[in-house]
């Protein structure tokens, strides 16, 4: 039986213009290329988990518009259960306007649209799926009350609660006490605790009630801290060209690894392999790797 993952999160359409430079206020810069792609941390992590081999149910909101229909169709193509995606009649599908210059620097403006309307009621409607899941995976591009309710339902049912606190927002101890695995990057861990050093930040997060903290360190891998101690999962040497969605690949594969019964000593390095592979392909959704390629990379290096 495949691992059962419920993802609660955001759906965006990315509108990307790559040009010679990012315009200054009031300036128009011509030239470059345009790309429209599916995005949103929630949707990306749902796709990553599906490509890792899990049965995935996604809880989200999109607008009752062409972008929303296209987003749902793309998730159906990944064999994701979309029964709990609500088409909002009053708000548009989320959009991210992304400008990228020749050096790879970007400027992003996001209109969250229907993402900002994800409600406690939407979560309650998916209660049965959450309670029967192996892992509940969430981020912070949707309203905190929905995240808190989902975590409480999952925790009470014995479902593992995994929270990727991105983008970083203040979190209450009541939510953190329901989280089994928290996966901030270095910047997010510093925001949540005021501590720049990842190990110190992770220690403070553990004191807030989280069972396990996994701080992602980009190409250096990930630090794991729990009541059993601290360890470092090393990164994988790859030729990186675009780090977009590497964190989403990491989180999706980590959720599936834990759901399949891998311990952290194996699940985190495997997730690091997924994140590394995502940096070798440009774009967000196209870069999310499949299970076979991740396991090939994971197994290629003796980590004993």
PDB file of C-alpha atoms in Angstrom, residues 17-298:
ATOM      1  CA  UNK A  17       9.748  37.527 -17.412  1.00  0.00           C
ATOM      2  CA  UNK A  18      13.488  37.077 -17.919  1.00  0.00           C
ATOM      3  CA  UNK A  19      15.031  40.325 -19.107  1.00  0.00           C
ATOM      4  CA  UNK A  20      18.295  42.228 -19.217  1.00  0.00           C
ATOM      5  CA  UNK A  21      17.621  43.827 -15.828  1.00  0.00           C
ATOM      6  CA  UNK A  22      14.873  44.448 -13.296  1.00  0.00           C
ATOM      7  CA  UNK A  23      13.107  47.788 -13.934  1.00  0.00           C
ATOM      8  CA  UNK A  24      13.462  50.660 -11.504  1.00  0.00           C
ATOM      9  CA  UNK A  25      10.224  52.302 -10.271  1.00  0.00           C
ATOM     10  CA  UNK A  26       8.461  53.943 -13.192  1.00  0.00           C
ATOM     11  CA  UNK A  27      10.792  52.353 -15.765  1.00  0.00           C
ATOM     12  CA  UNK A  28       9.913  49.984 -18.618  1.00  0.00           C
ATOM     13  CA  UNK A  29      12.542  47.478 -19.755  1.00  0.00           C
ATOM     14  CA  UNK A  30      11.927  45.621 -23.008  1.00  0.00           C
ATOM     15  CA  UNK A  31      13.441  42.424 -24.306  1.00  0.00           C
ATOM     16  CA  UNK A  32      13.696  39.028 -22.716  1.00  0.00           C
ATOM     17  CA  UNK A  33      11.444  35.997 -22.566  1.00  0.00           C
ATOM     18  CA  UNK A  34       8.169  35.004 -20.903  1.00  0.00           C
ATOM     19  CA  UNK A  35       7.205  31.769 -19.176  1.00  0.00           C
ATOM     20  CA  UNK A  36       3.927  30.761 -17.547  1.00  0.00           C
ATOM     21  CA  UNK A  37       4.148  27.818 -15.152  1.00  0.00           C
ATOM     22  CA  UNK A  38       2.282  26.126 -12.328  1.00  0.00           C
ATOM     23  CA  UNK A  39       3.499  26.973  -8.831  1.00  0.00           C
ATOM     24  CA  UNK A  40       2.676  27.579  -5.205  1.00  0.00           C
ATOM     25  CA  UNK A  41       4.509  25.849  -2.378  1.00  0.00           C
ATOM     26  CA  UNK A  42       1.552  23.636  -1.530  1.00  0.00           C
ATOM     27  CA  UNK A  43       0.998  22.454  -5.087  1.00  0.00           C
ATOM     28  CA  UNK A  44       4.729  21.937  -5.672  1.00  0.00           C
ATOM     29  CA  UNK A  45       5.097  19.841  -2.530  1.00  0.00           C
ATOM     30  CA  UNK A  46       2.020  17.801  -3.442  1.00  0.00           C
ATOM     31  CA  UNK A  47       3.555  17.057  -6.847  1.00  0.00           C
ATOM     32  CA  UNK A  48       6.904  16.187  -5.258  1.00  0.00           C
ATOM     33  CA  UNK A  49       5.194  13.729  -2.910  1.00  0.00           C
ATOM     34  CA  UNK A  50       3.250  12.187  -5.805  1.00  0.00           C
ATOM     35  CA  UNK A  51       6.453  11.784  -7.844  1.00  0.00           C
ATOM     36  CA  UNK A  52       7.986  10.133  -4.782  1.00  0.00           C
ATOM     37  CA  UNK A  53       5.314   7.449  -5.087  1.00  0.00           C
ATOM     38  CA  UNK A  54       2.681   8.480  -2.538  1.00  0.00           C
ATOM     39  CA  UNK A  55      -1.083   8.667  -2.772  1.00  0.00           C
ATOM     40  CA  UNK A  56      -1.592  12.417  -2.353  1.00  0.00           C
ATOM     41  CA  UNK A  57      -4.698  14.391  -1.420  1.00  0.00           C
ATOM     42  CA  UNK A  58      -4.413  18.156  -1.826  1.00  0.00           C
ATOM     43  CA  UNK A  59      -6.527  20.675   0.107  1.00  0.00           C
ATOM     44  CA  UNK A  60      -6.504  24.155  -1.425  1.00  0.00           C
ATOM     45  CA  UNK A  61      -8.463  26.986  -3.034  1.00  0.00           C
ATOM     46  CA  UNK A  62      -8.282  28.326  -6.567  1.00  0.00           C
ATOM     47  CA  UNK A  63     -10.376  30.876  -8.404  1.00  0.00           C
ATOM     48  CA  UNK A  64     -13.260  29.858 -10.639  1.00  0.00           C
ATOM     49  CA  UNK A  65     -11.205  30.953 -13.649  1.00  0.00           C
ATOM     50  CA  UNK A  66      -8.993  29.645 -16.433  1.00  0.00           C
ATOM     51  CA  UNK A  67      -5.865  29.676 -14.278  1.00  0.00           C
ATOM     52  CA  UNK A  68      -7.611  27.651 -11.594  1.00  0.00           C
ATOM     53  CA  UNK A  69      -8.894  25.102 -14.109  1.00  0.00           C
ATOM     54  CA  UNK A  70      -5.400  24.739 -15.563  1.00  0.00           C
ATOM     55  CA  UNK A  71      -3.887  24.302 -12.102  1.00  0.00           C
ATOM     56  CA  UNK A  72      -6.346  21.552 -11.211  1.00  0.00           C
ATOM     57  CA  UNK A  73      -5.783  19.807 -14.548  1.00  0.00           C
ATOM     58  CA  UNK A  74      -2.025  19.809 -13.973  1.00  0.00           C
ATOM     59  CA  UNK A  75      -2.493  18.180 -10.558  1.00  0.00           C
ATOM     60  CA  UNK A  76      -4.833  15.537 -11.979  1.00  0.00           C
ATOM     61  CA  UNK A  77      -2.089  14.678 -14.478  1.00  0.00           C
ATOM     62  CA  UNK A  78       0.121  13.894 -11.478  1.00  0.00           C
ATOM     63  CA  UNK A  79      -2.556  11.502 -10.097  1.00  0.00           C
ATOM     64  CA  UNK A  80      -3.267  13.793  -7.138  1.00  0.00           C
ATOM     65  CA  UNK A  81      -6.702  13.659  -5.483  1.00  0.00           C
ATOM     66  CA  UNK A  82      -8.225  17.110  -6.084  1.00  0.00           C
ATOM     67  CA  UNK A  83     -11.611  16.461  -4.467  1.00  0.00           C
ATOM     68  CA  UNK A  84     -10.786  18.959  -1.697  1.00  0.00           C
ATOM     69  CA  UNK A  85      -9.710  21.813  -3.962  1.00  0.00           C
ATOM     70  CA  UNK A  86     -12.431  24.471  -3.773  1.00  0.00           C
ATOM     71  CA  UNK A  87     -13.181  26.786  -6.693  1.00  0.00           C
ATOM     72  CA  UNK A  88     -13.740  30.194  -5.111  1.00  0.00           C
ATOM     73  CA  UNK A  89     -16.431  32.210  -6.891  1.00  0.00           C
ATOM     74  CA  UNK A  90     -15.278  35.550  -5.501  1.00  0.00           C
ATOM     75  CA  UNK A  91     -11.478  35.454  -5.654  1.00  0.00           C
ATOM     76  CA  UNK A  92      -9.008  34.786  -8.445  1.00  0.00           C
ATOM     77  CA  UNK A  93      -6.405  32.049  -8.528  1.00  0.00           C
ATOM     78  CA  UNK A  94      -3.144  33.134  -6.902  1.00  0.00           C
ATOM     79  CA  UNK A  95      -0.571  34.696  -9.218  1.00  0.00           C
ATOM     80  CA  UNK A  96       3.140  35.358  -8.804  1.00  0.00           C
ATOM     81  CA  UNK A  97       4.699  37.986 -11.079  1.00  0.00           C
ATOM     82  CA  UNK A  98       8.422  37.220 -11.287  1.00  0.00           C
ATOM     83  CA  UNK A  99      11.090  39.338 -12.964  1.00  0.00           C
ATOM     84  CA  UNK A 100      14.539  37.787 -13.422  1.00  0.00           C
ATOM     85  CA  UNK A 101      17.648  39.601 -14.658  1.00  0.00           C
ATOM     86  CA  UNK A 102      20.676  38.255 -16.528  1.00  0.00           C
ATOM     87  CA  UNK A 103      22.509  37.516 -13.271  1.00  0.00           C
ATOM     88  CA  UNK A 104      19.646  35.426 -11.970  1.00  0.00           C
ATOM     89  CA  UNK A 105      18.480  37.973  -9.403  1.00  0.00           C
ATOM     90  CA  UNK A 106      14.718  38.306  -9.150  1.00  0.00           C
ATOM     91  CA  UNK A 107      11.904  40.506  -7.924  1.00  0.00           C
ATOM     92  CA  UNK A 108       8.578  38.852  -7.095  1.00  0.00           C
ATOM     93  CA  UNK A 109       5.117  40.226  -6.430  1.00  0.00           C
ATOM     94  CA  UNK A 110       2.411  37.779  -5.318  1.00  0.00           C
ATOM     95  CA  UNK A 111      -1.353  38.254  -5.397  1.00  0.00           C
ATOM     96  CA  UNK A 112      -2.529  35.375  -3.170  1.00  0.00           C
ATOM     97  CA  UNK A 113      -6.126  35.527  -4.359  1.00  0.00           C
ATOM     98  CA  UNK A 114      -8.067  32.423  -3.340  1.00  0.00           C
ATOM     99  CA  UNK A 115      -5.126  31.110  -1.297  1.00  0.00           C
ATOM    100  CA  UNK A 116      -5.891  33.759   1.316  1.00  0.00           C
ATOM    101  CA  UNK A 117      -9.431  32.387   1.655  1.00  0.00           C
ATOM    102  CA  UNK A 118      -8.512  28.819   2.642  1.00  0.00           C
ATOM    103  CA  UNK A 119     -10.608  28.320   5.757  1.00  0.00           C
ATOM    104  CA  UNK A 120     -11.082  26.183   8.825  1.00  0.00           C
ATOM    105  CA  UNK A 121     -14.236  24.931   7.085  1.00  0.00           C
ATOM    106  CA  UNK A 122     -12.162  23.721   4.136  1.00  0.00           C
ATOM    107  CA  UNK A 123      -9.952  21.825   6.565  1.00  0.00           C
ATOM    108  CA  UNK A 124     -12.923  20.322   8.400  1.00  0.00           C
ATOM    109  CA  UNK A 125     -14.315  19.104   5.080  1.00  0.00           C
ATOM    110  CA  UNK A 126     -11.086  17.135   4.613  1.00  0.00           C
ATOM    111  CA  UNK A 127     -11.040  15.778   8.187  1.00  0.00           C
ATOM    112  CA  UNK A 128     -11.469  12.123   7.171  1.00  0.00           C
ATOM    113  CA  UNK A 129      -8.560  12.328   4.738  1.00  0.00           C
ATOM    114  CA  UNK A 130      -6.338  14.019   7.337  1.00  0.00           C
ATOM    115  CA  UNK A 131      -7.190  11.487  10.032  1.00  0.00           C
ATOM    116  CA  UNK A 132      -6.435   8.532   7.754  1.00  0.00           C
ATOM    117  CA  UNK A 133      -3.195   9.960   6.334  1.00  0.00           C
ATOM    118  CA  UNK A 134       0.289   8.855   7.299  1.00  0.00           C
ATOM    119  CA  UNK A 135       1.643  12.413   7.076  1.00  0.00           C
ATOM    120  CA  UNK A 136       0.036  15.858   6.904  1.00  0.00           C
ATOM    121  CA  UNK A 137       2.320  18.323   5.086  1.00  0.00           C
ATOM    122  CA  UNK A 138       1.737  22.100   5.253  1.00  0.00           C
ATOM    123  CA  UNK A 139       3.399  25.451   4.563  1.00  0.00           C
ATOM    124  CA  UNK A 140       2.530  29.073   5.406  1.00  0.00           C
ATOM    125  CA  UNK A 141       1.192  30.542   2.142  1.00  0.00           C
ATOM    126  CA  UNK A 142      -2.363  30.040   3.442  1.00  0.00           C
ATOM    127  CA  UNK A 143      -4.105  31.480   6.544  1.00  0.00           C
ATOM    128  CA  UNK A 144      -2.718  30.391   9.914  1.00  0.00           C
ATOM    129  CA  UNK A 145      -6.135  29.398  11.403  1.00  0.00           C
ATOM    130  CA  UNK A 146      -6.511  26.705   8.721  1.00  0.00           C
ATOM    131  CA  UNK A 147      -2.981  25.463   9.388  1.00  0.00           C
ATOM    132  CA  UNK A 148      -3.606  25.368  13.134  1.00  0.00           C
ATOM    133  CA  UNK A 149      -6.882  23.462  12.767  1.00  0.00           C
ATOM    134  CA  UNK A 150      -5.386  20.919  10.415  1.00  0.00           C
ATOM    135  CA  UNK A 151      -2.449  20.336  12.761  1.00  0.00           C
ATOM    136  CA  UNK A 152      -4.791  19.829  15.711  1.00  0.00           C
ATOM    137  CA  UNK A 153      -6.944  17.315  13.806  1.00  0.00           C
ATOM    138  CA  UNK A 154      -3.914  15.380  12.607  1.00  0.00           C
ATOM    139  CA  UNK A 155      -2.195  15.385  15.986  1.00  0.00           C
ATOM    140  CA  UNK A 156      -5.303  14.063  17.734  1.00  0.00           C
ATOM    141  CA  UNK A 157      -5.603  11.281  15.144  1.00  0.00           C
ATOM    142  CA  UNK A 158      -1.967  10.211  15.364  1.00  0.00           C
ATOM    143  CA  UNK A 159      -1.125  11.498  11.878  1.00  0.00           C
ATOM    144  CA  UNK A 160       2.437  12.821  11.634  1.00  0.00           C
ATOM    145  CA  UNK A 161       2.358  16.615  11.262  1.00  0.00           C
ATOM    146  CA  UNK A 162       5.083  18.149   9.096  1.00  0.00           C
ATOM    147  CA  UNK A 163       5.272  21.933   8.704  1.00  0.00           C
ATOM    148  CA  UNK A 164       7.513  23.814   6.296  1.00  0.00           C
ATOM    149  CA  UNK A 165       7.373  27.346   7.814  1.00  0.00           C
ATOM    150  CA  UNK A 166       7.717  29.190   4.515  1.00  0.00           C
ATOM    151  CA  UNK A 167       7.354  32.043   4.052  1.00  0.00           C
ATOM    152  CA  UNK A 168       8.399  32.735   7.643  1.00  0.00           C
ATOM    153  CA  UNK A 169       5.624  34.064   9.868  1.00  0.00           C
ATOM    154  CA  UNK A 170       5.222  34.254  13.650  1.00  0.00           C
ATOM    155  CA  UNK A 171       3.951  30.955  15.045  1.00  0.00           C
ATOM    156  CA  UNK A 172       2.322  30.271  18.399  1.00  0.00           C
ATOM    157  CA  UNK A 173       3.473  27.551  20.774  1.00  0.00           C
ATOM    158  CA  UNK A 174       0.059  25.861  20.491  1.00  0.00           C
ATOM    159  CA  UNK A 175       0.693  25.193  16.797  1.00  0.00           C
ATOM    160  CA  UNK A 176       4.323  24.199  17.298  1.00  0.00           C
ATOM    161  CA  UNK A 177       3.327  21.696  19.995  1.00  0.00           C
ATOM    162  CA  UNK A 178       1.221  19.878  17.373  1.00  0.00           C
ATOM    163  CA  UNK A 179       4.121  19.706  14.900  1.00  0.00           C
ATOM    164  CA  UNK A 180       6.169  16.527  14.713  1.00  0.00           C
ATOM    165  CA  UNK A 181       8.675  17.702  12.096  1.00  0.00           C
ATOM    166  CA  UNK A 182       9.471  21.376  11.383  1.00  0.00           C
ATOM    167  CA  UNK A 183      11.560  22.088   8.272  1.00  0.00           C
ATOM    168  CA  UNK A 184      12.786  25.709   8.159  1.00  0.00           C
ATOM    169  CA  UNK A 185      15.732  26.895   6.124  1.00  0.00           C
ATOM    170  CA  UNK A 186      18.425  28.967   7.841  1.00  0.00           C
ATOM    171  CA  UNK A 187      16.644  32.266   7.263  1.00  0.00           C
ATOM    172  CA  UNK A 188      13.309  30.941   8.496  1.00  0.00           C
ATOM    173  CA  UNK A 189      14.821  29.391  11.623  1.00  0.00           C
ATOM    174  CA  UNK A 190      16.498  32.725  12.396  1.00  0.00           C
ATOM    175  CA  UNK A 191      13.216  34.598  11.871  1.00  0.00           C
ATOM    176  CA  UNK A 192      11.307  32.243  14.167  1.00  0.00           C
ATOM    177  CA  UNK A 193      13.849  32.377  17.002  1.00  0.00           C
ATOM    178  CA  UNK A 194      16.067  35.428  16.566  1.00  0.00           C
ATOM    179  CA  UNK A 195      19.075  33.092  16.506  1.00  0.00           C
ATOM    180  CA  UNK A 196      21.378  33.140  13.482  1.00  0.00           C
ATOM    181  CA  UNK A 197      23.216  29.879  14.267  1.00  0.00           C
ATOM    182  CA  UNK A 198      21.048  26.956  13.019  1.00  0.00           C
ATOM    183  CA  UNK A 199      21.856  24.641  15.912  1.00  0.00           C
ATOM    184  CA  UNK A 200      20.922  27.256  18.506  1.00  0.00           C
ATOM    185  CA  UNK A 201      17.764  28.143  16.580  1.00  0.00           C
ATOM    186  CA  UNK A 202      16.749  24.488  16.326  1.00  0.00           C
ATOM    187  CA  UNK A 203      17.285  24.034  20.071  1.00  0.00           C
ATOM    188  CA  UNK A 204      14.945  26.940  20.777  1.00  0.00           C
ATOM    189  CA  UNK A 205      12.325  25.503  18.429  1.00  0.00           C
ATOM    190  CA  UNK A 206      12.507  22.159  20.222  1.00  0.00           C
ATOM    191  CA  UNK A 207      11.862  24.000  23.474  1.00  0.00           C
ATOM    192  CA  UNK A 208       8.675  25.389  21.906  1.00  0.00           C
ATOM    193  CA  UNK A 209       7.250  21.873  21.681  1.00  0.00           C
ATOM    194  CA  UNK A 210       8.306  20.630  18.225  1.00  0.00           C
ATOM    195  CA  UNK A 211       9.425  17.000  18.238  1.00  0.00           C
ATOM    196  CA  UNK A 212      12.048  17.261  15.481  1.00  0.00           C
ATOM    197  CA  UNK A 213      13.609  20.216  13.669  1.00  0.00           C
ATOM    198  CA  UNK A 214      15.243  19.765  10.270  1.00  0.00           C
ATOM    199  CA  UNK A 215      17.048  22.936   9.150  1.00  0.00           C
ATOM    200  CA  UNK A 216      17.822  22.853   5.443  1.00  0.00           C
ATOM    201  CA  UNK A 217      21.254  24.246   4.559  1.00  0.00           C
ATOM    202  CA  UNK A 218      21.119  24.444   0.769  1.00  0.00           C
ATOM    203  CA  UNK A 219      24.032  22.611  -0.895  1.00  0.00           C
ATOM    204  CA  UNK A 220      25.471  21.780   2.545  1.00  0.00           C
ATOM    205  CA  UNK A 221      22.581  19.415   3.302  1.00  0.00           C
ATOM    206  CA  UNK A 222      20.409  19.558   6.408  1.00  0.00           C
ATOM    207  CA  UNK A 223      20.796  19.641  10.179  1.00  0.00           C
ATOM    208  CA  UNK A 224      18.548  17.374  12.251  1.00  0.00           C
ATOM    209  CA  UNK A 225      17.840  18.034  15.906  1.00  0.00           C
ATOM    210  CA  UNK A 226      15.561  16.024  18.182  1.00  0.00           C
ATOM    211  CA  UNK A 227      15.468  14.812  21.761  1.00  0.00           C
ATOM    212  CA  UNK A 228      17.794  12.023  20.620  1.00  0.00           C
ATOM    213  CA  UNK A 229      20.535  14.431  19.575  1.00  0.00           C
ATOM    214  CA  UNK A 230      21.891  16.353  16.596  1.00  0.00           C
ATOM    215  CA  UNK A 231      23.164  15.126  13.233  1.00  0.00           C
ATOM    216  CA  UNK A 232      24.107  16.492   9.825  1.00  0.00           C
ATOM    217  CA  UNK A 233      22.935  15.043   6.515  1.00  0.00           C
ATOM    218  CA  UNK A 234      25.483  16.102   3.923  1.00  0.00           C
ATOM    219  CA  UNK A 235      24.492  17.601   0.595  1.00  0.00           C
ATOM    220  CA  UNK A 236      24.990  15.878  -2.747  1.00  0.00           C
ATOM    221  CA  UNK A 237      27.465  17.190  -5.335  1.00  0.00           C
ATOM    222  CA  UNK A 238      25.521  18.279  -8.410  1.00  0.00           C
ATOM    223  CA  UNK A 239      25.833  20.995 -11.032  1.00  0.00           C
ATOM    224  CA  UNK A 240      23.217  23.434  -9.776  1.00  0.00           C
ATOM    225  CA  UNK A 241      21.665  25.913 -12.191  1.00  0.00           C
ATOM    226  CA  UNK A 242      18.406  26.946 -10.468  1.00  0.00           C
ATOM    227  CA  UNK A 243      17.460  26.459  -6.821  1.00  0.00           C
ATOM    228  CA  UNK A 244      13.752  27.183  -7.406  1.00  0.00           C
ATOM    229  CA  UNK A 245      11.547  24.543  -5.697  1.00  0.00           C
ATOM    230  CA  UNK A 246      14.516  22.647  -4.229  1.00  0.00           C
ATOM    231  CA  UNK A 247      12.934  23.088  -0.806  1.00  0.00           C
ATOM    232  CA  UNK A 248       9.614  21.811  -2.126  1.00  0.00           C
ATOM    233  CA  UNK A 249      11.304  18.687  -3.508  1.00  0.00           C
ATOM    234  CA  UNK A 250      13.023  18.175  -0.145  1.00  0.00           C
ATOM    235  CA  UNK A 251       9.793  18.467   1.827  1.00  0.00           C
ATOM    236  CA  UNK A 252       7.736  16.257  -0.478  1.00  0.00           C
ATOM    237  CA  UNK A 253      10.282  13.457  -0.423  1.00  0.00           C
ATOM    238  CA  UNK A 254      10.902  13.773   3.322  1.00  0.00           C
ATOM    239  CA  UNK A 255       7.168  13.435   3.998  1.00  0.00           C
ATOM    240  CA  UNK A 256       6.963  10.302   1.864  1.00  0.00           C
ATOM    241  CA  UNK A 257      10.090   8.789   3.392  1.00  0.00           C
ATOM    242  CA  UNK A 258       8.696   9.225   6.889  1.00  0.00           C
ATOM    243  CA  UNK A 259       5.310   7.884   5.801  1.00  0.00           C
ATOM    244  CA  UNK A 260       7.011   4.790   4.404  1.00  0.00           C
ATOM    245  CA  UNK A 261       8.711   4.128   7.717  1.00  0.00           C
ATOM    246  CA  UNK A 262      12.220   5.423   7.040  1.00  0.00           C
ATOM    247  CA  UNK A 263      13.945   6.817  10.120  1.00  0.00           C
ATOM    248  CA  UNK A 264      15.380  10.327  10.005  1.00  0.00           C
ATOM    249  CA  UNK A 265      18.909   9.013   9.383  1.00  0.00           C
ATOM    250  CA  UNK A 266      17.707   7.698   6.008  1.00  0.00           C
ATOM    251  CA  UNK A 267      14.745   9.936   5.186  1.00  0.00           C
ATOM    252  CA  UNK A 268      16.643  13.243   5.480  1.00  0.00           C
ATOM    253  CA  UNK A 269      19.590  12.271   3.200  1.00  0.00           C
ATOM    254  CA  UNK A 270      17.113  10.935   0.648  1.00  0.00           C
ATOM    255  CA  UNK A 271      15.247  14.253   0.795  1.00  0.00           C
ATOM    256  CA  UNK A 272      18.570  16.069   0.350  1.00  0.00           C
ATOM    257  CA  UNK A 273      19.107  14.046  -2.821  1.00  0.00           C
ATOM    258  CA  UNK A 274      15.703  15.177  -4.092  1.00  0.00           C
ATOM    259  CA  UNK A 275      16.489  18.805  -3.301  1.00  0.00           C
ATOM    260  CA  UNK A 276      19.855  18.551  -5.030  1.00  0.00           C
ATOM    261  CA  UNK A 277      18.340  17.096  -8.194  1.00  0.00           C
ATOM    262  CA  UNK A 278      15.760  19.893  -8.299  1.00  0.00           C
ATOM    263  CA  UNK A 279      18.588  22.428  -8.649  1.00  0.00           C
ATOM    264  CA  UNK A 280      19.833  20.793 -11.861  1.00  0.00           C
ATOM    265  CA  UNK A 281      16.711  21.679 -13.890  1.00  0.00           C
ATOM    266  CA  UNK A 282      15.432  25.239 -14.470  1.00  0.00           C
ATOM    267  CA  UNK A 283      12.015  26.236 -13.205  1.00  0.00           C
ATOM    268  CA  UNK A 284       9.848  25.052 -10.341  1.00  0.00           C
ATOM    269  CA  UNK A 285       7.438  22.290 -11.313  1.00  0.00           C
ATOM    270  CA  UNK A 286       9.625  20.867 -14.129  1.00  0.00           C
ATOM    271  CA  UNK A 287      12.537  20.488 -11.694  1.00  0.00           C
ATOM    272  CA  UNK A 288      10.725  18.253  -9.204  1.00  0.00           C
ATOM    273  CA  UNK A 289      12.387  14.835  -9.557  1.00  0.00           C
ATOM    274  CA  UNK A 290      10.881  11.364  -9.733  1.00  0.00           C
ATOM    275  CA  UNK A 291      11.518   8.591  -7.220  1.00  0.00           C
ATOM    276  CA  UNK A 292      13.810   6.496  -9.411  1.00  0.00           C
ATOM    277  CA  UNK A 293      16.271   9.318 -10.084  1.00  0.00           C
ATOM    278  CA  UNK A 294      16.293  10.362  -6.424  1.00  0.00           C
ATOM    279  CA  UNK A 295      16.969   6.819  -5.235  1.00  0.00           C
ATOM    280  CA  UNK A 296      19.739   6.457  -7.823  1.00  0.00           C
ATOM    281  CA  UNK A 297      21.491   9.559  -6.475  1.00  0.00           C
ATOM    282  CA  UNK A 298      20.782   8.651  -2.856  1.00  0.00           C
TER     283      UNK A 298
END
